[in-house]
mmCIF file of C-alpha atoms in Angstrom:
data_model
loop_
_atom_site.group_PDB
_atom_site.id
_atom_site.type_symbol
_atom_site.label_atom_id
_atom_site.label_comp_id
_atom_site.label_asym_id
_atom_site.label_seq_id
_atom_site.Cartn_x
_atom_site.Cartn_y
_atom_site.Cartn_z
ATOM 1 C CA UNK A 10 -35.398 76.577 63.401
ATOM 2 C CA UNK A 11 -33.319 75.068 66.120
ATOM 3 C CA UNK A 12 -30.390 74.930 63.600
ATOM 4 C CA UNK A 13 -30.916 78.105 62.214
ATOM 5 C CA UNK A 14 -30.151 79.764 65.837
ATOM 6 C CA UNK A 15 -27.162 77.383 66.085
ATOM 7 C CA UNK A 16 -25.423 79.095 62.395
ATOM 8 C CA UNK A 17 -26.808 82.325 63.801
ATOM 9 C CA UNK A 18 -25.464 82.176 67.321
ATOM 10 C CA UNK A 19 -22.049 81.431 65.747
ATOM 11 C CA UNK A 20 -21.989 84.185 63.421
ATOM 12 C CA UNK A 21 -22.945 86.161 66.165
ATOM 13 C CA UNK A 22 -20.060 84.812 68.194
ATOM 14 C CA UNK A 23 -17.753 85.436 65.133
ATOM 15 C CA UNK A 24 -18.558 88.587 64.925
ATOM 16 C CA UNK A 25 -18.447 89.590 68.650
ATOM 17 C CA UNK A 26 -21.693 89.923 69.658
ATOM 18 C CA UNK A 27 -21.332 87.403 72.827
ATOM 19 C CA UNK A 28 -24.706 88.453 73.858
ATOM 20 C CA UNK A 29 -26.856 88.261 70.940
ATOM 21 C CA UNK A 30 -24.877 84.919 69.907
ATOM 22 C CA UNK A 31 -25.679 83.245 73.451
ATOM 23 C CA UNK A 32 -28.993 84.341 73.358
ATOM 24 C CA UNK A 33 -29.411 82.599 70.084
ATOM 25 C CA UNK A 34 -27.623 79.417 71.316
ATOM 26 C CA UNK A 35 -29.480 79.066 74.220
ATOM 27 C CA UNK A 36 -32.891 78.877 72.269
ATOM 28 C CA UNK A 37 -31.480 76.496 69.634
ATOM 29 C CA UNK A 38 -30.505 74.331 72.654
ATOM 30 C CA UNK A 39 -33.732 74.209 74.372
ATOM 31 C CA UNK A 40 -35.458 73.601 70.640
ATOM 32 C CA UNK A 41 -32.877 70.477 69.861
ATOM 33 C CA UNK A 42 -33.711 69.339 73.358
ATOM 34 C CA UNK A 43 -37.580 69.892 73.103
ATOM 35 C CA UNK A 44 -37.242 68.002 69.479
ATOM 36 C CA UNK A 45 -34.988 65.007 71.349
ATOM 37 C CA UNK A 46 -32.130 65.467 69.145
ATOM 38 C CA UNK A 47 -29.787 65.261 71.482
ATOM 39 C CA UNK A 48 -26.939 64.840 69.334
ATOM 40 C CA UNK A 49 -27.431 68.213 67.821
ATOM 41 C CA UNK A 50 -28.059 69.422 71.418
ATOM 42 C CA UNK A 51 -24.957 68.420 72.544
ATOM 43 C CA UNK A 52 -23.191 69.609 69.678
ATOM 44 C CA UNK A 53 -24.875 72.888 70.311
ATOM 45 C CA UNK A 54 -24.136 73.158 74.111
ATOM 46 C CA UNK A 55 -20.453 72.552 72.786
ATOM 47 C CA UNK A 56 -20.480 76.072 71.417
ATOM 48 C CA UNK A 57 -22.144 77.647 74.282
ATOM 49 C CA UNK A 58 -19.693 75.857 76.541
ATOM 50 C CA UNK A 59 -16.355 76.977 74.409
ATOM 51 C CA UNK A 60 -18.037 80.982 74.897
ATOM 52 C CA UNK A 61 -17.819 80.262 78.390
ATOM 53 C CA UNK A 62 -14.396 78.783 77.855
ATOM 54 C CA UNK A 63 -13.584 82.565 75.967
ATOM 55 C CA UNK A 64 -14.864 84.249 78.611
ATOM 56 C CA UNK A 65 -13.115 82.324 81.378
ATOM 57 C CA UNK A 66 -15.326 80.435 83.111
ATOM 58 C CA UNK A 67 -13.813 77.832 83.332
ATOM 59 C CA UNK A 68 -15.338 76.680 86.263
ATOM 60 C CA UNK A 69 -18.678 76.895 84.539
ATOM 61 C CA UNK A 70 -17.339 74.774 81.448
ATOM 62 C CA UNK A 71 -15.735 71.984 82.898
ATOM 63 C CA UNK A 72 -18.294 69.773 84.173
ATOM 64 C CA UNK A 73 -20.365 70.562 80.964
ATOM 65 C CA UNK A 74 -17.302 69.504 79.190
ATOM 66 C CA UNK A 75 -16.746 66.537 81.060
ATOM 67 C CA UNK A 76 -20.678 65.627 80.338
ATOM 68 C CA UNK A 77 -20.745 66.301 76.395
ATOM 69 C CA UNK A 78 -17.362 64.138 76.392
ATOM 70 C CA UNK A 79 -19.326 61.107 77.948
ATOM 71 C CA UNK A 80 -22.503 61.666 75.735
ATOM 72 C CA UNK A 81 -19.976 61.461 73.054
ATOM 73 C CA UNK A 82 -18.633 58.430 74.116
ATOM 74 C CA UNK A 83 -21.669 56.621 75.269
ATOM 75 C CA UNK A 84 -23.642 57.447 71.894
ATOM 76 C CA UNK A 85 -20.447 56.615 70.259
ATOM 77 C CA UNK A 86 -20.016 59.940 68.273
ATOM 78 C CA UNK A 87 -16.824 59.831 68.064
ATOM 79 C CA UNK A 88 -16.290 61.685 65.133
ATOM 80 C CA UNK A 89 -17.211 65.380 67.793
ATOM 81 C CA UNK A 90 -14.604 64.276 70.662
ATOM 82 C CA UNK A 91 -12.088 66.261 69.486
ATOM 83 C CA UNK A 92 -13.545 69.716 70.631
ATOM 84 C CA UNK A 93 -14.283 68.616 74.088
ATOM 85 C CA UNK A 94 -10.918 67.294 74.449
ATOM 86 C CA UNK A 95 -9.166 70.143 73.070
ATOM 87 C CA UNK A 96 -11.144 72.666 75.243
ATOM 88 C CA UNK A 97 -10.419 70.988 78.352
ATOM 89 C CA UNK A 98 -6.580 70.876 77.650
ATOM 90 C CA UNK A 99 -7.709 74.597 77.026
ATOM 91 C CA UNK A 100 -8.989 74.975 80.888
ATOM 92 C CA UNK A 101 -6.336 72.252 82.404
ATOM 93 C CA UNK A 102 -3.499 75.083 80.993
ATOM 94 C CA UNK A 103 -5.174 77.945 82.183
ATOM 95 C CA UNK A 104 -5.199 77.025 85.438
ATOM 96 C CA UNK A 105 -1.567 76.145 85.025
ATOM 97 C CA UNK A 106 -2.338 71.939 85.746
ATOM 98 C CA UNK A 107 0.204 71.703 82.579
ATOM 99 C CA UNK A 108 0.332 67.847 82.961
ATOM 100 C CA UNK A 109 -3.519 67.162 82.564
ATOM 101 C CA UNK A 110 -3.308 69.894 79.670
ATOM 102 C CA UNK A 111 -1.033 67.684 77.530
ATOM 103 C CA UNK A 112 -2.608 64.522 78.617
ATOM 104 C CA UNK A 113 -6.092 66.355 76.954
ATOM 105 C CA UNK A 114 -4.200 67.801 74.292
ATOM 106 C CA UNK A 115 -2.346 64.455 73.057
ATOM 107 C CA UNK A 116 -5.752 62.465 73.588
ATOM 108 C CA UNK A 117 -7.028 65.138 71.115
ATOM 109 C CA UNK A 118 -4.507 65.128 68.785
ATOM 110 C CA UNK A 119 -4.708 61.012 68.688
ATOM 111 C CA UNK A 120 -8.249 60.609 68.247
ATOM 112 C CA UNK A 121 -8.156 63.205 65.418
ATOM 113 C CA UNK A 122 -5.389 61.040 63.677
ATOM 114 C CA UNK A 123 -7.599 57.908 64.531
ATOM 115 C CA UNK A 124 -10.326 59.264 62.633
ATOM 116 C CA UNK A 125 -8.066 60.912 60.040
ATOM 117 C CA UNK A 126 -9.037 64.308 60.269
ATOM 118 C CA UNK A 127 -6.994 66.854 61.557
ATOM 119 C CA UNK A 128 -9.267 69.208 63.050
ATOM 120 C CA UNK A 129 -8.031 70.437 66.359
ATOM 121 C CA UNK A 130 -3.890 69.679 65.006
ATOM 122 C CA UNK A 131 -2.979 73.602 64.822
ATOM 123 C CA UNK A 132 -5.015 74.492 68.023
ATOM 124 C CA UNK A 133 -3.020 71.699 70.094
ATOM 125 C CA UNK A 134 0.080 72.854 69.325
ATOM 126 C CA UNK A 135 -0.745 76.218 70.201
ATOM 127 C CA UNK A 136 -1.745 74.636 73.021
ATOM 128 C CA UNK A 137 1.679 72.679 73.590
ATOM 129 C CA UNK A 138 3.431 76.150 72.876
ATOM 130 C CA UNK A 139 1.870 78.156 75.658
ATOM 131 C CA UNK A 140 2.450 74.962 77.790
ATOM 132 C CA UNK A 141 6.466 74.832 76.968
ATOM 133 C CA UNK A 142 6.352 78.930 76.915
ATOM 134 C CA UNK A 143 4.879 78.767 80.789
ATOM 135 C CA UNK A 144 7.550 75.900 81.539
ATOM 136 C CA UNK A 145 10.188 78.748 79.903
ATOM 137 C CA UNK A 146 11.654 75.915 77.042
ATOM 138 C CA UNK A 147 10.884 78.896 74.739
ATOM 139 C CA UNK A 148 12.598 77.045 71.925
ATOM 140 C CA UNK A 149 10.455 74.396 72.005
ATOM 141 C CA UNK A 150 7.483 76.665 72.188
ATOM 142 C CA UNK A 151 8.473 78.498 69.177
ATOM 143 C CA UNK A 152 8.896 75.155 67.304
ATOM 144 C CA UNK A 153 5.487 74.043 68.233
ATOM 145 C CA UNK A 154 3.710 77.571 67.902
ATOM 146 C CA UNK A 155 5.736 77.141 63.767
ATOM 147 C CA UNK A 156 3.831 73.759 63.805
ATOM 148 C CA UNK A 157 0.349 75.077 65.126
ATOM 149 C CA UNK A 158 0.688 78.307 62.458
ATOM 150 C CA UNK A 159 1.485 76.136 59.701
ATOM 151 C CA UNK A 160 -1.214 73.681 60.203
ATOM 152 C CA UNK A 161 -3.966 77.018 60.661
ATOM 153 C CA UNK A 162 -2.322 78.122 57.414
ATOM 154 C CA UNK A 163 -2.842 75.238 55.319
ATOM 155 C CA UNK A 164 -6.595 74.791 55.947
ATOM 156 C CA UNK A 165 -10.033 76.575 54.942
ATOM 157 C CA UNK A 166 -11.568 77.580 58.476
ATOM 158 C CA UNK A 167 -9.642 79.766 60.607
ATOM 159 C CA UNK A 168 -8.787 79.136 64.494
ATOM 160 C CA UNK A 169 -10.983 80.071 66.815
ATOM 161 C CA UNK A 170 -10.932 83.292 68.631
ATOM 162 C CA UNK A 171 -8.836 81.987 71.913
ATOM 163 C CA UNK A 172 -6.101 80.513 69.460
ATOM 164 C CA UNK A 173 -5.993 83.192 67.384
ATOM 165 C CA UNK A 174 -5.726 85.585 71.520
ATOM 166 C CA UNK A 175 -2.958 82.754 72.145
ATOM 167 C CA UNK A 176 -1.082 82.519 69.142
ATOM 168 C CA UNK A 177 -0.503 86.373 69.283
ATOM 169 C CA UNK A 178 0.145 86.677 72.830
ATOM 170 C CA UNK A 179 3.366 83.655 72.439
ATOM 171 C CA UNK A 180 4.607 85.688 69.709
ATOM 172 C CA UNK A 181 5.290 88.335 71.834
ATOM 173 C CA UNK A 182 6.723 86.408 74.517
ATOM 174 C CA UNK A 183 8.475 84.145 71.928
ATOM 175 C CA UNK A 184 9.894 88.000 70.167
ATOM 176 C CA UNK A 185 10.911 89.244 73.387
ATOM 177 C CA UNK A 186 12.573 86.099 74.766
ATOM 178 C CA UNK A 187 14.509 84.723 71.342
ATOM 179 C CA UNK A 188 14.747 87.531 69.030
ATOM 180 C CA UNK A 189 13.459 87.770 65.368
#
């Protein structure tokens, strides 16, 4: 049951009902954690975490971040890092602390390589592109933004809703600062 309202919660979130899909989340979460799985608990609370994340509360998501990221690590999961990681290189850049967003970005982008699956590649260099864009190297955004749209290109899932917000918002920056 528990995982059933995790798939339904992000369907829900998929297809924009942000109530309905937390509401759903929240009761898989307190099943996982009433059935001591905390694995899929944590892997859960990852999702309800990243709708904070969309919703920009960021405040909210951090420390839960910062908590799944050491479960991770203590239960050596390592194979779930990756979304933690990228989501606080999410935060770190939207509050404009650009340093600790590439340092959560590039530990992303190596553990995904260390574990040889590329998950989070595209979504990092979006990432790195809004970072450069803010810093106004717009070349080097629109380089990395090629990168990050090739890589979301080239696999089955699609990005997530933020990237997808991002990725459309640089290109307009990106068109109105270097042309066509």
């Amino acid at each position: 049951m528990a995982s059933m309202l995790a798939d339904m919660g992000r369907e829900l979130e998929r297809s924009g009902d942000f109530i309905g899909s937390h509401e759903a989340l929240a009761q898989s979460l307190s099943l996982f954690r009433e059935c001591g799985d905390m694995i899929s608990a944590s892997k859960t609370n990852a999702i309800v975490v990243y709708l904070a994340v969309v919703h920009g509360h960021y405040a909210d998501a951090r420390p839960q971040l910062e908590e799944i990221l050491h479960f991770y690590r203590q239960a050596r999961l390592n194979y779930f890092m990756d979304i933690p990681l990228w989501l606080l290189g999410v935060i770190a850049a939207r509050e404009g602390d650009y340093t600790q967003a590439k340092e959560w970005y590039t530990e992303c982008l190596l553990f995904d390589q260390q574990i040889g699956l590329p998950r989070q590649l595209a979504e990092c260099f979006i990432g790195f592109a809004g970072i450069a864009s803010a810093e106004q190297d717009f070349e080097r955004a629109a380089q990395l933004l090629s990168i990050g749209e090739t890589n979301a290109a080239a696999r089955a899932n699609p990005l997530e809703s933020i990237d997808q917000i991002e990725l459309k918002r640089l290109t307009t920056i990106l068109l109105e600062e270097l042309g066509d």
